[in-house]
Coordinates of N, CA and C in Angstrom, one line a residue:
X189 N 86.2 130.2 98.8 CA 86.5 129.1 99.6 C 85.6 129.0 100.8
X190 N 85.2 127.7 101.1 CA 84.3 127.5 102.2 C 85.0 127.7 103.6
X191 N 84.3 128.3 104.5 CA 84.8 128.6 105.8 C 84.6 127.3 106.7
X192 N 85.7 126.7 107.1 CA 85.6 125.4 107.8 C 85.7 125.6 109.4
X193 N 85.8 126.8 109.9 CA 86.0 127.0 111.3 C 85.0 126.3 112.2
X194 N 83.7 126.2 111.7 CA 82.7 125.6 112.5 C 82.9 124.0 112.5
X195 N 83.9 123.5 111.8 CA 84.1 122.1 111.7 C 85.4 121.7 112.4
X196 N 86.3 122.6 112.5 CA 87.7 122.3 112.9 C 87.8 122.0 114.4
X197 N 88.7 121.1 114.7 CA 89.1 120.7 116.1 C 90.5 121.3 116.4
X198 N 90.7 121.8 117.6 CA 92.0 122.4 117.9 C 92.7 121.5 118.9
X199 N 94.0 121.1 118.5 CA 94.8 120.2 119.4 C 95.0 120.9 120.7
X200 N 94.9 120.1 121.8 CA 95.2 120.6 123.2 C 96.4 119.9 123.8
X201 N 96.4 118.6 123.7 CA 97.5 117.8 124.2 C 97.6 116.4 123.5
X202 N 98.7 115.7 123.7 CA 98.9 114.4 123.1 C 99.5 113.4 124.1
X203 N 99.0 112.2 124.1 CA 99.6 111.1 124.9 C 100.0 110.0 123.9
X204 N 101.2 109.5 124.1 CA 101.7 108.4 123.3 C 101.2 107.1 123.9
X205 N 100.5 106.3 123.1 CA 99.9 105.0 123.6 C 100.8 103.8 123.2
X206 N 101.4 103.9 122.0 CA 102.2 102.7 121.6 C 103.2 103.2 120.5
X207 N 104.4 102.8 120.7 CA 105.4 103.1 119.7 C 106.1 101.8 119.4
X208 N 105.6 101.0 118.4 CA 106.2 99.7 118.1 C 107.1 99.8 116.9
X209 N 107.5 98.7 116.4 CA 108.4 98.6 115.2 C 107.7 99.3 114.0
X210 N 106.4 99.1 113.9 CA 105.7 99.7 112.7 C 104.7 100.7 113.1
X211 N 103.9 100.4 114.2 CA 102.8 101.3 114.5 C 103.2 102.3 115.6
X212 N 102.7 103.6 115.4 CA 102.9 104.6 116.4 C 101.5 105.2 116.7
X213 N 100.9 104.8 117.8 CA 99.6 105.2 118.2 C 99.6 106.3 119.2
X214 N 98.7 107.3 119.0 CA 98.7 108.4 120.0 C 97.2 108.7 120.3
X215 N 97.0 109.4 121.4 CA 95.7 109.9 121.8 C 95.8 111.4 122.0
X216 N 95.1 112.1 121.1 CA 95.1 113.6 121.2 C 93.8 114.1 121.9
X217 N 94.0 115.0 122.8 CA 92.9 115.7 123.3 C 92.6 117.0 122.4
X218 N 91.4 117.2 122.0 CA 91.1 118.3 121.1 C 89.9 119.1 121.7
X219 N 89.9 120.4 121.3 CA 88.8 121.3 121.6 C 87.9 121.3 120.4
X220 N 86.6 120.9 120.6 CA 85.6 120.9 119.5 C 85.2 122.3 119.2
X221 N 84.5 122.4 118.1 CA 83.9 123.7 117.7 C 83.0 124.3 118.8
X222 N 82.3 123.4 119.5 CA 81.4 123.8 120.6 C 82.1 124.3 121.8
X223 N 83.4 124.1 121.9 CA 84.2 124.5 123.1 C 84.5 123.3 124.0
X224 N 83.8 122.2 123.9 CA 84.0 121.1 124.7 C 85.3 120.3 124.2
X225 N 85.8 119.5 125.1 CA 87.0 118.7 124.7 C 86.6 117.2 124.5
X226 N 87.4 116.6 123.6 CA 87.2 115.2 123.3 C 88.5 114.5 123.0
X227 N 88.6 113.2 122.9 CA 89.8 112.5 122.6 C 89.7 111.9 121.2
X228 N 90.9 111.8 120.5 CA 91.0 111.2 119.2 C 92.2 110.2 119.3
X229 N 92.0 108.9 119.1 CA 93.1 108.0 119.0 C 93.3 107.6 117.6
X230 N 94.6 107.6 117.2 CA 94.9 107.3 115.8 C 96.3 106.9 115.6
X231 N 96.6 106.4 114.4 CA 98.0 105.9 114.1 C 98.7 107.0 113.2
X232 N 99.9 107.3 113.7 CA 100.8 108.2 112.9 C 101.5 107.3 111.9
X233 N 101.6 107.8 110.7 CA 102.2 106.9 109.6 C 103.1 107.8 108.7
X234 N 104.3 107.2 108.3 CA 105.2 108.0 107.6 C 104.8 108.3 106.1
X235 N 103.8 107.6 105.7 CA 103.4 107.7 104.3 C 103.8 106.6 103.5
X236 N 103.2 106.4 102.3 CA 103.5 105.2 101.5 C 103.3 105.5 100.0
X237 N 103.7 104.6 99.2 CA 103.5 104.7 97.7 C 102.8 103.4 97.2
X238 N 102.1 103.6 96.1 CA 101.6 102.4 95.3 C 102.0 102.6 93.9
X239 N 102.4 101.5 93.2 CA 102.9 101.6 91.9 C 102.0 100.8 90.9
X240 N 101.5 101.4 89.9 CA 100.7 100.7 88.9 C 101.6 100.6 87.7
X241 N 102.2 99.4 87.6 CA 103.2 99.1 86.5 C 102.5 98.6 85.2
X242 N 102.7 99.3 84.2 CA 102.1 99.0 82.9 C 103.0 98.2 82.0
X243 N 102.7 97.0 81.6 CA 103.5 96.2 80.7 C 103.2 96.5 79.3
X244 N 104.1 96.2 78.4 CA 103.9 96.5 77.0 C 102.7 95.8 76.3
X245 N 102.4 94.6 76.9 CA 101.2 93.9 76.4 C 99.9 94.3 76.9
X246 N 99.9 95.4 77.7 CA 98.6 96.0 78.2 C 98.2 95.5 79.6
X247 N 99.0 94.5 80.1 CA 98.7 94.0 81.4 C 99.4 94.9 82.5
X248 N 99.0 94.6 83.7 CA 99.6 95.4 84.9 C 100.2 94.4 85.9
X249 N 101.2 94.9 86.6 CA 101.9 94.1 87.6 C 101.1 94.1 88.9
X250 N 100.9 92.9 89.4 CA 100.1 92.7 90.6 C 100.8 91.8 91.6
X251 N 100.3 91.7 92.8 CA 100.9 90.8 93.8 C 99.8 90.1 94.6
X252 N 100.1 89.0 95.1 CA 99.3 88.2 96.1 C 100.1 88.1 97.3
X253 N 99.6 88.6 98.5 CA 100.3 88.6 99.7 C 99.4 88.3 100.9
X254 N 99.9 87.5 101.8 CA 99.1 87.2 103.0 C 99.2 88.4 103.9
X255 N 98.0 88.9 104.4 CA 97.9 90.0 105.3 C 97.4 89.5 106.6
X256 N 98.2 89.6 107.6 CA 97.9 89.0 108.9 C 96.6 89.5 109.5
X257 N 96.4 90.9 109.6 CA 95.2 91.4 110.2 C 93.9 90.9 109.5
X258 N 94.0 90.6 108.2 CA 92.8 90.1 107.5 C 92.8 88.5 107.5
X259 N 93.9 87.9 107.9 CA 94.0 86.4 107.8 C 93.6 85.9 106.4
X260 N 94.1 86.6 105.4 CA 93.8 86.2 104.0 C 94.9 86.6 103.1
X261 N 95.0 86.0 102.0 CA 95.8 86.4 100.9 C 95.1 87.4 100.1
X262 N 95.7 88.6 99.9 CA 95.1 89.7 99.2 C 95.7 90.0 97.9
X263 N 94.9 90.4 96.9 CA 95.4 90.8 95.6 C 95.7 92.3 95.7
X264 N 96.9 92.8 95.3 CA 97.2 94.2 95.5 C 98.1 94.7 94.4
X265 N 98.2 96.0 94.2 CA 99.3 96.6 93.5 C 100.5 96.7 94.4
X266 N 101.7 96.6 93.8 CA 102.9 96.8 94.6 C 102.9 98.1 95.4
X267 N 103.3 98.1 96.7 CA 103.3 99.3 97.5 C 104.2 99.1 98.7
X268 N 104.5 100.2 99.3 CA 105.3 100.1 100.5 C 105.4 101.5 101.2
X269 N 105.9 101.5 102.4 CA 106.0 102.8 103.2 C 107.3 103.5 102.9
X270 N 107.3 104.8 103.1 CA 108.4 105.6 102.9 C 109.4 105.4 104.1
X271 N 110.7 105.3 103.7 CA 111.7 105.3 104.8 C 111.9 106.8 105.2
X272 N 112.5 107.0 106.4 CA 112.8 108.3 106.9 C 113.6 109.2 105.9
X273 N 113.0 110.3 105.5 CA 113.7 111.2 104.6 C 113.7 110.8 103.1
X274 N 113.0 109.8 102.8 CA 112.9 109.3 101.4 C 111.9 110.0 100.6
X275 N 112.3 110.4 99.4 CA 111.3 111.0 98.5 C 110.3 110.0 97.9
X276 N 109.2 110.5 97.6 CA 108.1 109.6 97.1 C 108.5 108.8 95.9
X277 N 109.1 109.4 94.9 CA 109.5 108.7 93.7 C 110.6 107.7 93.9
X278 N 111.5 108.0 94.8 CA 112.6 107.1 95.1 C 112.0 105.9 95.8
X279 N 111.0 106.1 96.7 CA 110.4 105.0 97.3 C 109.6 104.1 96.3
X280 N 108.9 104.7 95.4 CA 108.2 103.9 94.4 C 109.2 103.1 93.5
X281 N 110.3 103.7 93.1 CA 111.3 102.9 92.4 C 111.8 101.8 93.2
X282 N 112.2 102.0 94.4 CA 112.7 101.0 95.3 C 111.7 99.9 95.5
X283 N 110.5 100.2 95.9 CA 109.5 99.2 96.2 C 109.2 98.3 94.9
X284 N 109.2 98.9 93.7 CA 108.9 98.1 92.5 C 110.0 97.1 92.3
X285 N 111.2 97.5 92.4 CA 112.4 96.6 92.2 C 112.4 95.5 93.3
X286 N 112.3 96.0 94.6 CA 112.4 95.0 95.7 C 111.3 93.9 95.6
X287 N 110.0 94.4 95.4 CA 108.9 93.4 95.5 C 108.7 92.6 94.2
X288 N 109.0 93.2 93.0 CA 108.6 92.6 91.8 C 109.8 92.3 90.9
X289 N 110.9 93.0 91.1 CA 112.1 92.8 90.2 C 112.0 93.7 88.9
X290 N 110.9 94.4 88.8 CA 110.8 95.3 87.6 C 111.4 96.7 87.8
X291 N 112.1 97.2 86.8 CA 112.6 98.5 86.7 C 111.8 99.2 85.6
X292 N 111.5 100.5 85.8 CA 110.7 101.3 84.8 C 111.6 102.4 84.2
X293 N 111.3 102.6 82.9 CA 112.0 103.6 82.1 C 111.3 105.0 82.4
X294 N 110.0 105.0 82.6 CA 109.2 106.2 82.8 C 108.3 106.1 84.0
X295 N 108.1 107.3 84.6 CA 107.3 107.4 85.8 C 106.3 108.6 85.7
X296 N 105.1 108.4 86.2 CA 104.2 109.5 86.3 C 103.5 109.5 87.6
X297 N 103.5 110.7 88.3 CA 102.7 110.8 89.5 C 101.3 111.1 89.2
X298 N 100.4 110.3 89.8 CA 99.0 110.3 89.5 C 98.2 111.2 90.5
X299 N 98.3 110.8 91.8 CA 97.6 111.5 92.8 C 97.8 110.9 94.2
X300 N 96.9 111.2 95.1 CA 97.1 110.8 96.5 C 95.8 110.1 97.0
X301 N 96.0 109.2 98.0 CA 95.0 108.4 98.6 C 95.2 108.5 100.1
X302 N 94.1 108.8 100.8 CA 94.1 108.7 102.3 C 93.2 107.6 102.7
X303 N 93.7 106.4 102.9 CA 92.9 105.2 103.0 C 92.1 105.0 104.3
X304 N 92.6 105.6 105.4 CA 91.9 105.3 106.7 C 91.8 106.6 107.5
X305 N 91.0 107.6 107.0 CA 91.0 108.9 107.5 C 90.4 109.0 108.9
X306 N 89.7 108.0 109.4 CA 89.2 108.0 110.7 C 90.2 107.7 111.8
X307 N 91.2 106.9 111.5 CA 92.1 106.4 112.5 C 93.6 106.4 112.1
X308 N 94.0 107.1 111.0 CA 95.4 107.2 110.7 C 95.6 108.4 109.8
X309 N 96.8 109.0 109.8 CA 97.1 110.1 109.0 C 97.9 109.7 107.7
X310 N 97.8 108.3 107.4 CA 98.6 107.8 106.3 C 98.1 108.4 105.0
X311 N 99.0 108.7 104.1 CA 98.7 109.2 102.7 C 99.6 108.3 101.8
X312 N 98.9 107.7 100.8 CA 99.6 106.9 99.8 C 99.7 107.7 98.5
X313 N 100.9 107.9 98.0 CA 101.1 108.5 96.7 C 100.9 107.4 95.6
X314 N 100.2 107.7 94.5 CA 99.9 106.8 93.4 C 100.8 107.1 92.3
X315 N 101.6 106.1 91.9 CA 102.6 106.3 90.7 C 102.2 105.3 89.6
X316 N 102.4 105.7 88.4 CA 102.3 104.9 87.2 C 103.8 104.7 86.7
X317 N 104.1 103.5 86.3 CA 105.4 103.2 85.7 C 105.2 102.4 84.4
X318 N 106.0 102.7 83.4 CA 106.0 102.0 82.1 C 107.4 101.9 81.6
X319 N 107.5 101.1 80.5 CA 108.8 100.8 79.9 C 109.5 99.8 80.9
X320 N 108.8 98.8 81.3 CA 109.3 97.9 82.4 C 110.2 96.8 81.8
X321 N 111.3 96.6 82.6 CA 112.2 95.5 82.3 C 112.3 94.6 83.6
X322 N 112.3 93.3 83.4 CA 112.3 92.4 84.6 C 113.7 92.0 85.0
X323 N 114.0 92.1 86.3 CA 115.2 91.6 86.9 C 114.9 90.8 88.1
X324 N 115.9 90.8 89.0 CA 115.7 89.9 90.2 C 115.1 90.7 91.3
X325 N 114.1 90.1 92.0 CA 113.5 90.7 93.2 C 114.5 90.8 94.4
X326 N 114.2 91.7 95.3 CA 115.1 91.9 96.5 C 114.2 92.0 97.7
X327 N 113.5 90.9 97.9 CA 112.5 90.8 99.0 C 113.2 90.8 100.4
X328 N 112.6 91.5 101.4 CA 113.1 91.4 102.8 C 112.9 89.9 103.2
X329 N 113.7 89.5 104.2 CA 113.7 88.1 104.6 C 112.3 87.7 105.2
X330 N 111.6 88.7 105.7 CA 110.3 88.4 106.3 C 109.1 88.6 105.3
X331 N 109.4 88.8 104.0 CA 108.5 89.2 103.0 C 108.2 88.0 102.1
X332 N 107.0 87.6 101.9 CA 106.6 86.5 101.0 C 105.5 86.9 100.2
X333 N 105.6 87.0 98.9 CA 104.5 87.4 98.0 C 104.8 86.8 96.6
X334 N 103.6 86.6 95.9 CA 103.7 86.2 94.5 C 103.4 87.4 93.6
X335 N 104.2 87.5 92.5 CA 104.0 88.5 91.5 C 103.4 87.9 90.3
X336 N 102.4 88.6 89.8 CA 101.7 88.1 88.5 C 101.2 89.3 87.7
X337 N 100.8 89.0 86.5 CA 100.3 90.1 85.7 C 98.8 89.8 85.5
X338 N 98.0 90.9 85.3 CA 96.6 90.8 85.1 C 96.1 91.8 84.0
X339 N 95.1 91.4 83.3 CA 94.5 92.3 82.3 C 93.6 93.3 83.1
X340 N 93.7 94.6 82.7 CA 92.9 95.6 83.4 C 91.4 95.2 83.5
X341 N 90.9 94.6 82.5 CA 89.4 94.2 82.5 C 89.2 93.2 83.6
X342 N 90.1 92.2 83.7 CA 90.0 91.2 84.7 C 90.1 91.8 86.1
X343 N 91.0 92.7 86.3 CA 91.2 93.4 87.6 C 89.9 94.2 87.9
X344 N 89.3 94.8 87.0 CA 88.0 95.5 87.2 C 87.0 94.5 87.7
X345 N 86.9 93.3 87.1 CA 86.0 92.3 87.5 C 86.2 91.8 88.9
X346 N 87.5 91.7 89.3 CA 87.8 91.3 90.6 C 87.4 92.3 91.6
X347 N 87.5 93.6 91.3 CA 87.1 94.7 92.1 C 85.6 94.6 92.3
X348 N 84.9 94.3 91.2 CA 83.4 94.3 91.2 C 82.9 93.2 92.0
X349 N 83.5 92.0 91.9 CA 82.9 90.8 92.6 C 83.5 90.5 94.0
X350 N 84.4 91.4 94.4 CA 84.8 91.3 95.8 C 86.1 90.5 96.0
X351 N 86.7 90.0 94.9 CA 88.0 89.3 95.1 C 89.1 90.3 95.5
X352 N 89.0 91.6 95.0 CA 89.9 92.6 95.5 C 89.1 93.5 96.4
X353 N 89.6 93.6 97.7 CA 88.9 94.5 98.6 C 89.9 95.5 99.2
X354 N 91.2 95.4 98.8 CA 92.2 96.3 99.3 C 91.9 97.7 98.8
X355 N 91.8 98.6 99.7 CA 91.4 100.0 99.4 C 92.3 100.6 98.3
X356 N 93.6 100.6 98.5 CA 94.5 101.2 97.5 C 94.4 100.6 96.1
X357 N 94.2 99.3 96.1 CA 94.1 98.6 94.8 C 92.8 99.0 94.1
X358 N 91.7 99.1 94.9 CA 90.4 99.6 94.3 C 90.6 100.9 93.7
X359 N 91.2 101.9 94.4 CA 91.4 103.2 93.9 C 92.4 103.2 92.7
X360 N 93.4 102.3 92.8 CA 94.3 102.2 91.7 C 93.7 101.7 90.4
X361 N 92.7 100.8 90.6 CA 92.0 100.3 89.4 C 91.1 101.4 88.8
X362 N 90.5 102.2 89.6 CA 89.8 103.4 89.1 C 90.7 104.3 88.3
X363 N 91.9 104.6 88.9 CA 92.8 105.4 88.2 C 93.2 104.8 86.8
X364 N 93.5 103.5 86.9 CA 93.9 102.8 85.7 C 92.9 102.8 84.6
X365 N 91.6 102.6 84.9 CA 90.6 102.6 83.9 C 90.4 104.0 83.3
X366 N 90.5 105.0 84.2 CA 90.3 106.4 83.7 C 91.5 106.8 82.8
X367 N 92.7 106.4 83.1 CA 93.9 106.7 82.3 C 93.8 105.9 80.9
X368 N 93.4 104.6 81.0 CA 93.3 103.8 79.8 C 92.2 104.3 78.8
X369 N 91.1 104.9 79.4 CA 90.0 105.4 78.6 C 90.3 106.8 78.0
X370 N 91.4 107.4 78.5 CA 91.7 108.8 78.1 C 91.0 109.9 78.9
X371 N 90.2 109.5 79.8 CA 89.5 110.5 80.6 C 90.4 111.3 81.5
X372 N 91.5 110.6 82.0 CA 92.5 111.2 82.9 C 93.8 111.1 82.2
X373 N 94.6 112.1 82.2 CA 95.9 112.1 81.6 C 97.0 112.1 82.6
X374 N 98.2 111.6 82.3 CA 99.4 111.6 83.1 C 100.5 112.4 82.5
X375 N 101.4 112.9 83.3 CA 102.6 113.6 82.9 C 103.7 112.7 83.0
X376 N 104.2 112.1 81.9 CA 105.3 111.2 81.9 C 106.6 111.8 81.7
X377 N 106.7 113.1 82.0 CA 108.0 113.8 81.8 C 109.0 113.5 82.9
X378 N 108.5 112.8 83.9 CA 109.4 112.5 85.0 C 109.5 113.6 86.1
X379 N 108.9 114.7 85.9 CA 108.9 115.8 86.9 C 107.8 115.4 87.9
X380 N 108.1 115.7 89.2 CA 107.3 115.4 90.3 C 106.7 116.7 90.9
X381 N 105.4 116.8 91.1 CA 104.9 117.9 91.8 C 105.6 118.2 93.2
X382 N 105.8 119.4 93.5 CA 106.6 119.7 94.7 C 106.0 119.1 95.9
X383 N 104.7 119.0 96.0 CA 104.0 118.5 97.2 C 104.1 116.9 97.3
X384 N 104.6 116.3 96.2 CA 104.8 114.9 96.2 C 106.2 114.5 96.7
X385 N 107.1 115.5 96.7 CA 108.5 115.2 97.1 C 108.6 115.3 98.6
X386 N 107.9 114.4 99.4 CA 108.0 114.5 100.8 C 109.3 113.9 101.4

């Protein structure tokens, strides 16, 4: 194993900059490997999930949603943040139903994504779902989004030509293509790795 001591920063103190309804921003003072001190400002995040829903016809469940920071409607896989004390799989199941109306018969944990490592500790768990049945959505009153289905090849093209720029969806498309090609396998037994049960 590589010795990382020459790279590691040691926390010295923390100042809270903002604690809003969604964002929690802090400034840490750290001791650098050189012995000098520096500050690091970043967002604390409870974690999130993304769901790649596979339909029987080979298409996947997608969303179109206006994202205020981008001032644009974005194409994304269904996703959402963990509630306090909520397990990753439970969050994935809840978000899929709430945002799309779909329930899944089988689930598989794929992996993890850290989308913004320079300024947030957010980690997104990637889940696959299949055996989908459509019911009624349960959107929050402040949530507006369109649900649609897309062919994986079309999604890949959107990623290639810049219609999809959402980080988690780009990574999800990579996972999807590797799973569909057989290069990467999933465990559909429903068991969740211990480190995914946050």
